[in-house]
PDB file of C-alpha atoms in Angstrom:
ATOM      1  CA  MET A 521      10.506 -16.862   9.993  1.00 76.00           C
ATOM      2  CA  VAL A 522      12.680 -14.561  12.114  1.00 79.00           C
ATOM      3  CA  GLU A 523      11.920 -13.683  15.744  1.00 77.00           C
ATOM      4  CA  HIS A 524      13.427 -10.778  17.648  1.00 74.00           C
ATOM      5  CA  GLU A 525      12.379  -9.151  20.937  1.00 79.00           C
ATOM      6  CA  GLY A 526       8.760 -10.278  20.873  1.00 84.00           C
ATOM      7  CA  LEU A 527       8.208  -9.737  17.139  1.00 87.00           C
ATOM      8  CA  ARG A 528       8.006 -12.152  14.236  1.00 88.00           C
ATOM      9  CA  LEU A 529       9.003 -11.463  10.630  1.00 92.00           C
ATOM     10  CA  LYS A 530       7.908 -13.725   7.794  1.00 91.00           C
ATOM     11  CA  ARG A 531       8.958 -13.274   4.172  1.00 91.00           C
ATOM     12  CA  ILE A 532       6.566 -14.687   1.594  1.00 91.00           C
ATOM     13  CA  GLU A 533       7.348 -14.944  -2.107  1.00 91.00           C
ATOM     14  CA  PHE A 534       4.444 -15.352  -4.484  1.00 91.00           C
ATOM     15  CA  VAL A 535       3.877 -15.345  -8.229  1.00 89.00           C
ATOM     16  CA  SER A 536       1.709 -12.404  -9.187  1.00 88.00           C
ATOM     17  CA  GLU A 537       1.847 -13.278 -12.860  1.00 82.00           C
ATOM     18  CA  GLU A 538       4.109 -15.588 -14.805  1.00 78.00           C
ATOM     19  CA  ALA A 539       7.736 -14.407 -14.486  1.00 76.00           C
ATOM     20  CA  PHE A 540       6.847 -11.925 -11.740  1.00 81.00           C
ATOM     21  CA  ARG A 541       7.763 -13.329  -8.331  1.00 88.00           C
ATOM     22  CA  LEU A 542       7.240 -10.697  -5.644  1.00 92.00           C
ATOM     23  CA  PRO A 543       8.232 -10.428  -1.963  1.00 91.00           C
ATOM     24  CA  LEU A 544       5.737  -9.839   0.814  1.00 93.00           C
ATOM     25  CA  TRP A 545       6.963  -9.187   4.372  1.00 93.00           C
ATOM     26  CA  VAL A 546       4.659  -9.753   7.355  1.00 94.00           C
ATOM     27  CA  VAL A 547       5.531  -8.434  10.831  1.00 92.00           C
ATOM     28  CA  ALA A 548       3.483  -9.299  13.910  1.00 90.00           C
ATOM     29  CA  GLY A 549       3.735  -9.808  17.639  1.00 87.00           C
ATOM     30  CA  THR A 550       3.357 -13.166  19.333  1.00 74.00           C
ATOM     31  CA  LYS A 551      -0.449 -12.875  19.640  1.00 77.00           C
ATOM     32  CA  GLU A 552      -2.814 -14.220  17.004  1.00 84.00           C
ATOM     33  CA  SER A 553      -3.528 -11.362  14.584  1.00 88.00           C
ATOM     34  CA  SER A 554      -7.077 -10.038  14.372  1.00 91.00           C
ATOM     35  CA  LEU A 555      -6.130  -7.345  11.843  1.00 94.00           C
ATOM     36  CA  VAL A 556      -3.557  -7.168   9.049  1.00 94.00           C
ATOM     37  CA  VAL A 557      -2.654  -3.855   7.407  1.00 96.00           C
ATOM     38  CA  LEU A 558      -1.227  -4.308   3.917  1.00 97.00           C
ATOM     39  CA  ASN A 559       1.162  -1.516   2.894  1.00 97.00           C
ATOM     40  CA  ALA A 560       1.571  -1.171  -0.874  1.00 97.00           C
ATOM     41  CA  LEU A 561       4.954   0.512  -1.272  1.00 96.00           C
ATOM     42  CA  ASP A 562       6.432   2.775  -3.917  1.00 93.00           C
ATOM     43  CA  ALA A 563      10.221   3.194  -4.233  1.00 91.00           C
ATOM     44  CA  GLN A 564      10.348   5.782  -1.458  1.00 91.00           C
ATOM     45  CA  GLY A 565       8.207   3.632   0.803  1.00 92.00           C
ATOM     46  CA  TYR A 566      10.406   0.604   0.157  1.00 91.00           C
ATOM     47  CA  GLU A 567      13.503   2.483   1.321  1.00 89.00           C
ATOM     48  CA  ALA A 568      11.638   3.631   4.438  1.00 88.00           C
ATOM     49  CA  MET A 569      10.558   0.050   5.156  1.00 88.00           C
ATOM     50  CA  LEU A 570      14.128  -1.224   4.899  1.00 88.00           C
ATOM     51  CA  ALA A 571      15.301   1.442   7.313  1.00 85.00           C
ATOM     52  CA  GLU A 572      12.545   0.895   9.859  1.00 85.00           C
ATOM     53  CA  LEU A 573      12.354  -2.902   9.811  1.00 85.00           C
ATOM     54  CA  GLY A 574      16.134  -3.105   9.623  1.00 82.00           C
ATOM     55  CA  GLY A 575      16.246  -1.643  13.110  1.00 79.00           C
ATOM     56  CA  LEU A 576      13.761  -4.225  14.391  1.00 81.00           C
ATOM     57  CA  PHE A 577      15.317  -7.198  12.581  1.00 82.00           C
ATOM     58  CA  PRO A 578      18.982  -6.349  11.951  1.00 78.00           C
ATOM     59  CA  ASN A 579      19.910  -9.875  10.872  1.00 77.00           C
ATOM     60  CA  ALA A 580      17.102 -10.028   8.306  1.00 78.00           C
ATOM     61  CA  PHE A 581      18.069  -6.745   6.642  1.00 73.00           C
ATOM     62  CA  PRO A 582      21.887  -6.625   6.692  1.00 61.00           C
ATOM     63  CA  THR A 583      21.960  -4.040   3.892  1.00 60.00           C
ATOM     64  CA  ARG A 584      19.962  -0.970   4.800  1.00 59.00           C
ATOM     65  CA  PRO A 585      19.753   2.654   3.597  1.00 56.00           C
ATOM     66  CA  GLU A 586      22.180   5.139   5.112  1.00 55.00           C
ATOM     67  CA  ASP A 587      19.351   6.960   6.898  1.00 54.00           C
ATOM     68  CA  SER A 588      18.526   3.843   8.956  1.00 52.00           C
ATOM     69  CA  SER A 589      20.605   5.349  11.762  1.00 54.00           C
ATOM     70  CA  ASN A 590      18.554   8.557  11.631  1.00 64.00           C
ATOM     71  CA  ALA A 591      16.829   9.263  14.967  1.00 69.00           C
ATOM     72  CA  ALA A 592      13.406   9.854  13.352  1.00 71.00           C
ATOM     73  CA  VAL A 593      13.645   6.597  11.390  1.00 70.00           C
ATOM     74  CA  ARG A 594      14.627   4.668  14.510  1.00 72.00           C
ATOM     75  CA  GLU A 595      11.723   6.188  16.416  1.00 78.00           C
ATOM     76  CA  ARG A 596       9.221   5.170  13.724  1.00 81.00           C
ATOM     77  CA  GLY A 597      10.563   1.634  13.802  1.00 79.00           C
ATOM     78  CA  GLU A 598      10.344   1.532  17.597  1.00 82.00           C
ATOM     79  CA  GLN A 599       6.767   2.841  17.463  1.00 84.00           C
ATOM     80  CA  THR A 600       5.867   0.054  15.039  1.00 85.00           C
ATOM     81  CA  GLY A 601       7.473  -2.487  17.351  1.00 84.00           C
ATOM     82  CA  ARG A 602       5.617  -1.208  20.420  1.00 86.00           C
ATOM     83  CA  LEU A 603       2.302  -1.216  18.587  1.00 88.00           C
ATOM     84  CA  LEU A 604       2.650  -4.778  17.334  1.00 88.00           C
ATOM     85  CA  ARG A 605       3.783  -6.080  20.717  1.00 88.00           C
ATOM     86  CA  ASN A 606       0.720  -4.570  22.407  1.00 87.00           C
ATOM     87  CA  GLN A 607      -1.953  -5.097  19.749  1.00 88.00           C
ATOM     88  CA  PRO A 608      -3.043  -8.301  17.969  1.00 90.00           C
ATOM     89  CA  TRP A 609      -2.195  -6.743  14.614  1.00 92.00           C
ATOM     90  CA  ALA A 610       0.123  -7.541  11.745  1.00 93.00           C
ATOM     91  CA  PHE A 611       1.729  -5.248   9.180  1.00 95.00           C
ATOM     92  CA  ALA A 612       2.354  -6.588   5.692  1.00 96.00           C
ATOM     93  CA  TYR A 613       4.576  -4.869   3.132  1.00 96.00           C
ATOM     94  CA  LEU A 614       4.252  -5.398  -0.618  1.00 96.00           C
ATOM     95  CA  VAL A 615       6.714  -4.093  -3.202  1.00 94.00           C
ATOM     96  CA  PRO A 616       4.994  -4.348  -6.617  1.00 93.00           C
ATOM     97  CA  ARG A 617       6.888  -5.324  -9.751  1.00 89.00           C
ATOM     98  CA  GLY A 618       9.621  -3.045 -11.032  1.00 86.00           C
ATOM     99  CA  ILE A 619      10.277  -1.509  -7.601  1.00 87.00           C
ATOM    100  CA  GLY A 620      12.967  -2.297  -5.048  1.00 84.00           C
ATOM    101  CA  PRO A 621      14.140  -5.917  -5.285  1.00 85.00           C
ATOM    102  CA  THR A 622      12.499  -6.402  -8.704  1.00 80.00           C
ATOM    103  CA  ARG A 623      13.634  -3.100 -10.216  1.00 81.00           C
ATOM    104  CA  TRP A 624      14.717  -3.683 -13.800  1.00 77.00           C
ATOM    105  CA  THR A 625      17.207  -0.862 -14.181  1.00 73.00           C
ATOM    106  CA  SER A 626      18.542   2.266 -12.507  1.00 76.00           C
ATOM    107  CA  ASP A 627      18.819   4.047 -15.843  1.00 74.00           C
ATOM    108  CA  ALA A 628      15.912   6.491 -16.298  1.00 76.00           C
ATOM    109  CA  ARG A 629      15.881   6.176 -20.091  1.00 81.00           C
ATOM    110  CA  GLN A 630      15.776   2.396 -19.965  1.00 76.00           C
ATOM    111  CA  ALA A 631      13.059   2.504 -17.306  1.00 72.00           C
ATOM    112  CA  ASN A 632      10.936   4.738 -19.544  1.00 77.00           C
ATOM    113  CA  HIS A 633      11.505   2.356 -22.456  1.00 73.00           C
ATOM    114  CA  ILE A 634      10.276  -0.565 -20.337  1.00 72.00           C
ATOM    115  CA  ARG A 635       7.161   1.403 -19.373  1.00 70.00           C
ATOM    116  CA  ARG A 636       6.429   1.954 -23.060  1.00 76.00           C
ATOM    117  CA  ARG A 637       6.748  -1.762 -23.697  1.00 71.00           C
ATOM    118  CA  PHE A 638       4.001  -2.433 -21.173  1.00 71.00           C
ATOM    119  CA  VAL A 639       1.718  -0.087 -23.115  1.00 68.00           C
ATOM    120  CA  ALA A 640       2.653  -1.804 -26.370  1.00 65.00           C
ATOM    121  CA  LEU A 641       1.556  -5.098 -24.802  1.00 71.00           C
ATOM    122  CA  GLY A 642      -1.839  -3.662 -23.920  1.00 73.00           C
ATOM    123  CA  ARG A 643      -1.651  -2.173 -20.427  1.00 80.00           C
ATOM    124  CA  THR A 644       0.341   0.266 -18.334  1.00 86.00           C
ATOM    125  CA  LEU A 645       2.726  -0.608 -15.519  1.00 86.00           C
ATOM    126  CA  GLU A 646       0.331   1.040 -13.063  1.00 89.00           C
ATOM    127  CA  GLU A 647      -2.409  -1.371 -14.108  1.00 91.00           C
ATOM    128  CA  CYS A 648      -0.026  -4.197 -13.252  1.00 89.00           C
ATOM    129  CA  TRP A 649       0.566  -2.673  -9.816  1.00 92.00           C
ATOM    130  CA  ILE A 650      -3.175  -2.845  -9.144  1.00 95.00           C
ATOM    131  CA  TYR A 651      -3.112  -6.533  -9.985  1.00 94.00           C
ATOM    132  CA  ASP A 652      -0.072  -7.094  -7.745  1.00 95.00           C
ATOM    133  CA  ILE A 653      -1.887  -5.495  -4.801  1.00 97.00           C
ATOM    134  CA  ARG A 654      -4.946  -7.631  -5.425  1.00 96.00           C
ATOM    135  CA  ARG A 655      -2.858 -10.793  -5.546  1.00 95.00           C
ATOM    136  CA  ALA A 656      -1.151  -9.834  -2.275  1.00 95.00           C
ATOM    137  CA  THR A 657      -4.526  -9.452  -0.533  1.00 95.00           C
ATOM    138  CA  ARG A 658      -5.454 -12.968  -1.617  1.00 94.00           C
ATOM    139  CA  ILE A 659      -2.134 -14.398  -0.485  1.00 93.00           C
ATOM    140  CA  LEU A 660      -2.717 -12.887   2.961  1.00 93.00           C
ATOM    141  CA  SER A 661      -6.266 -14.226   3.034  1.00 90.00           C
ATOM    142  CA  ALA A 662      -4.937 -17.727   2.373  1.00 89.00           C
ATOM    143  CA  ASP A 663      -2.142 -17.528   4.968  1.00 85.00           C
ATOM    144  CA  THR A 664      -2.735 -19.846   7.913  1.00 81.00           C
ATOM    145  CA  ASP A 665      -1.886 -17.149  10.479  1.00 82.00           C
ATOM    146  CA  LEU A 666      -3.955 -14.396   8.853  1.00 87.00           C
ATOM    147  CA  LYS A 667      -6.911 -15.964   7.063  1.00 81.00           C
ATOM    148  CA  ASN A 668      -9.297 -14.951   9.875  1.00 86.00           C
ATOM    149  CA  ALA A 669      -7.879 -11.443  10.283  1.00 92.00           C
ATOM    150  CA  ARG A 670      -9.593  -8.304   9.068  1.00 94.00           C
ATOM    151  CA  LEU A 671      -7.787  -6.582   6.194  1.00 96.00           C
ATOM    152  CA  TRP A 672      -6.935  -2.905   5.742  1.00 97.00           C
ATOM    153  CA  LEU A 673      -4.955  -1.396   2.873  1.00 97.00           C
ATOM    154  CA  GLN A 674      -2.509   1.509   3.190  1.00 97.00           C
ATOM    155  CA  ALA A 675      -0.492   3.342   0.529  1.00 96.00           C
ATOM    156  CA  GLU A 676       1.143   6.669  -0.285  1.00 95.00           C
ATOM    157  CA  ARG A 677       1.347   9.042  -3.246  1.00 93.00           C
ATOM    158  CA  ASP A 678       0.911   7.338  -6.655  1.00 93.00           C
ATOM    159  CA  MET A 679       0.474   3.948  -5.012  1.00 95.00           C
ATOM    160  CA  ALA A 680      -2.448   5.350  -3.010  1.00 96.00           C
ATOM    161  CA  VAL A 681      -4.324   5.753  -6.289  1.00 96.00           C
ATOM    162  CA  MET A 682      -3.531   2.141  -7.184  1.00 95.00           C
ATOM    163  CA  ALA A 683      -4.866   1.119  -3.775  1.00 97.00           C
ATOM    164  CA  ILE A 684      -8.205   2.773  -4.576  1.00 97.00           C
ATOM    165  CA  TYR A 685      -8.743   0.562  -7.607  1.00 96.00           C
ATOM    166  CA  ALA A 686      -7.517  -2.546  -5.798  1.00 96.00           C
ATOM    167  CA  GLY A 687      -9.895  -1.756  -2.936  1.00 96.00           C
ATOM    168  CA  ALA A 688     -12.807  -1.345  -5.324  1.00 95.00           C
ATOM    169  CA  LEU A 689     -12.113  -4.801  -6.789  1.00 95.00           C
ATOM    170  CA  GLU A 690     -11.356  -6.654  -3.547  1.00 95.00           C
ATOM    171  CA  PRO A 691     -14.376  -6.549  -1.214  1.00 92.00           C
ATOM    172  CA  ARG A 692     -12.472  -8.197   1.672  1.00 93.00           C
ATOM    173  CA  ILE A 693     -10.537  -4.934   2.179  1.00 96.00           C
ATOM    174  CA  GLU A 694     -12.460  -3.200   4.963  1.00 95.00           C
ATOM    175  CA  ARG A 695     -10.657   0.143   5.079  1.00 96.00           C
ATOM    176  CA  LEU A 696      -8.223   2.266   3.070  1.00 97.00           C
ATOM    177  CA  ASP A 697      -5.647   4.628   4.594  1.00 97.00           C
ATOM    178  CA  LEU A 698      -4.303   6.836   1.805  1.00 97.00           C
ATOM    179  CA  TRP A 699      -1.433   9.262   2.376  1.00 96.00           C
ATOM    180  CA  GLU A 700      -0.985  12.284   0.110  1.00 95.00           C
ATOM    181  CA  PRO A 701      -3.026  10.737  -2.726  1.00 95.00           C
ATOM    182  CA  LEU A 702      -2.879  12.485  -6.074  1.00 93.00           C
ATOM    183  CA  ALA A 703      -6.263  13.853  -7.076  1.00 93.00           C
ATOM    184  CA  SER A 704      -6.081  13.359 -10.853  1.00 94.00           C
ATOM    185  CA  HIS A 705      -4.686  10.990 -13.430  1.00 91.00           C
ATOM    186  CA  MET A 706      -3.669  14.077 -15.378  1.00 89.00           C
ATOM    187  CA  SER A 707      -0.705  14.442 -13.015  1.00 86.00           C
ATOM    188  CA  GLY A 708      -0.545  10.943 -11.587  1.00 80.00           C
ATOM    189  CA  PRO A 709      -0.650   7.241 -12.466  1.00 87.00           C
ATOM    190  CA  VAL A 710      -1.469   6.346 -16.059  1.00 84.00           C
ATOM    191  CA  LEU A 711      -4.469   4.090 -16.658  1.00 85.00           C
ATOM    192  CA  ARG A 712      -5.708   3.651 -20.196  1.00 85.00           C
ATOM    193  CA  ASN A 713      -8.894   5.532 -21.106  1.00 87.00           C
ATOM    194  CA  VAL A 714      -9.904   6.113 -17.497  1.00 89.00           C
ATOM    195  CA  LEU A 715     -10.276   9.877 -17.978  1.00 90.00           C
ATOM    196  CA  LYS A 716     -12.967   9.232 -20.577  1.00 91.00           C
ATOM    197  CA  ILE A 717     -15.144   8.036 -17.715  1.00 91.00           C
ATOM    198  CA  PHE A 718     -13.999   9.593 -14.439  1.00 92.00           C
ATOM    199  CA  ASP A 719     -11.018  10.707 -12.374  1.00 94.00           C
ATOM    200  CA  VAL A 720      -9.582   9.774  -8.969  1.00 95.00           C
ATOM    201  CA  PRO A 721     -12.303  11.451  -6.823  1.00 96.00           C
ATOM    202  CA  GLN A 722     -14.992   9.480  -8.636  1.00 96.00           C
ATOM    203  CA  ALA A 723     -12.995   6.233  -8.480  1.00 95.00           C
ATOM    204  CA  LEU A 724     -12.690   6.664  -4.714  1.00 96.00           C
ATOM    205  CA  THR A 725     -16.457   6.409  -4.264  1.00 95.00           C
ATOM    206  CA  LEU A 726     -16.377   2.864  -5.674  1.00 95.00           C
ATOM    207  CA  VAL A 727     -14.931   1.803  -2.321  1.00 95.00           C
ATOM    208  CA  TYR A 728     -17.928   3.115  -0.339  1.00 94.00           C
ATOM    209  CA  PRO A 729     -19.523   2.338   2.060  1.00 93.00           C
ATOM    210  CA  ARG A 730     -16.221   0.996   3.399  1.00 94.00           C
ATOM    211  CA  ARG A 731     -14.122   3.427   5.420  1.00 95.00           C
ATOM    212  CA  VAL A 732     -11.553   5.662   3.688  1.00 96.00           C
ATOM    213  CA  ILE A 733      -9.098   7.943   5.522  1.00 97.00           C
ATOM    214  CA  LEU A 734      -7.208  10.544   3.465  1.00 97.00           C
ATOM    215  CA  TYR A 735      -4.085  11.948   5.116  1.00 97.00           C
ATOM    216  CA  ASN A 736      -2.635  15.295   4.017  1.00 95.00           C
ATOM    217  CA  ALA A 737      -4.848  15.284   0.932  1.00 95.00           C
ATOM    218  CA  ASP A 738      -6.134  18.257  -1.026  1.00 93.00           C
ATOM    219  CA  ARG A 739      -9.634  18.323   0.473  1.00 94.00           C
ATOM    220  CA  GLU A 740     -11.028  20.689  -2.133  1.00 95.00           C
ATOM    221  CA  ALA A 741      -9.875  18.353  -4.918  1.00 95.00           C
ATOM    222  CA  PHE A 742     -11.793  15.503  -3.262  1.00 96.00           C
ATOM    223  CA  ARG A 743     -14.920  17.591  -2.613  1.00 95.00           C
ATOM    224  CA  TRP A 744     -16.945  15.410  -5.004  1.00 95.00           C
ATOM    225  CA  SER A 745     -15.968  12.292  -3.048  1.00 95.00           C
ATOM    226  CA  GLU A 746     -16.950  13.993   0.186  1.00 94.00           C
ATOM    227  CA  ASP A 747     -20.345  15.066  -1.159  1.00 94.00           C
ATOM    228  CA  VAL A 748     -21.154  11.501  -2.213  1.00 94.00           C
ATOM    229  CA  ALA A 749     -19.988  10.235   1.187  1.00 94.00           C
ATOM    230  CA  ARG A 750     -22.500  12.495   2.936  1.00 92.00           C
ATOM    231  CA  LEU A 751     -25.310  10.881   0.933  1.00 91.00           C
ATOM    232  CA  LEU A 752     -24.190   7.462   2.185  1.00 86.00           C
ATOM    233  CA  ALA A 753     -23.608   8.501   5.798  1.00 86.00           C
ATOM    234  CA  LYS A 754     -24.949   6.185   8.472  1.00 80.00           C
ATOM    235  CA  ASP A 755     -25.645   7.563  11.937  1.00 77.00           C
ATOM    236  CA  GLY A 756     -24.146  10.861  10.768  1.00 78.00           C
ATOM    237  CA  ARG A 757     -20.786   9.274   9.915  1.00 86.00           C
ATOM    238  CA  PRO A 758     -19.734   9.518   6.253  1.00 90.00           C
ATOM    239  CA  PRO A 759     -17.432   6.746   4.945  1.00 93.00           C
ATOM    240  CA  ILE A 760     -14.655   9.274   4.226  1.00 94.00           C
ATOM    241  CA  ALA A 761     -12.518  11.306   6.630  1.00 94.00           C
ATOM    242  CA  PHE A 762      -9.677  13.806   6.155  1.00 95.00           C
ATOM    243  CA  ARG A 763      -6.751  14.088   8.547  1.00 95.00           C
ATOM    244  CA  THR A 764      -3.719  16.316   8.588  1.00 92.00           C
ATOM    245  CA  VAL A 765      -0.628  14.717  10.118  1.00 86.00           C
ATOM    246  CA  ASP A 766       2.845  16.165  10.580  1.00 76.00           C
ATOM    247  CA  THR A 767       5.448  13.997   8.852  1.00 61.00           C
ATOM    248  CA  PRO A 768       9.177  14.042   9.739  1.00 48.00           C
TER     249      PRO A 768
END
């Protein structure tokens, strides 16, 4: 546990599967948390987390990306700090296997070879990421400080698609915030045989009637999801919403 200027940082290590020990960072203010937002990070998101949290907890992240001194990065970190000091919330950050601190190699050819080995063993790496996210939600639910907190899930790009499947399988997740989610497995994460049944827009409806917010998504590509949401609307409020947000 590290404390700095009214914030607390806790690093949890847990075994997702045998031989896969993953880090999970939890940042909160001094108040008891009523909500925890789990961020499932891809490689780009992991670098952004290091830069932002490194500004809030410099001693905990001595090695940070070069852009950590960037004004926009500092501002995002300061916004996170202000939010957590004023709200009884917590932000959790998961880096699934093969990304960031558990990355196997920086060589693209070797990385592709490792991905093929996963398939040879009966599942894709992306399927493993779904399991890692699910395990992280259960670790948070068992944590003494967070077991009574509501749980939201947030992810970007490819990992946003993984979050959809994790959300469908973990009913304790109350809401999904998905940034720039890919609309098809044809151009996105590889899951075996899924396209024989449905694609991402159909998978998204498995989360309903829980709330889903899509940021900077291709609304036309998710038209099917939106049509189903209208059928499930309560008090005129469908479970899905689209938002366009400027990103630095």
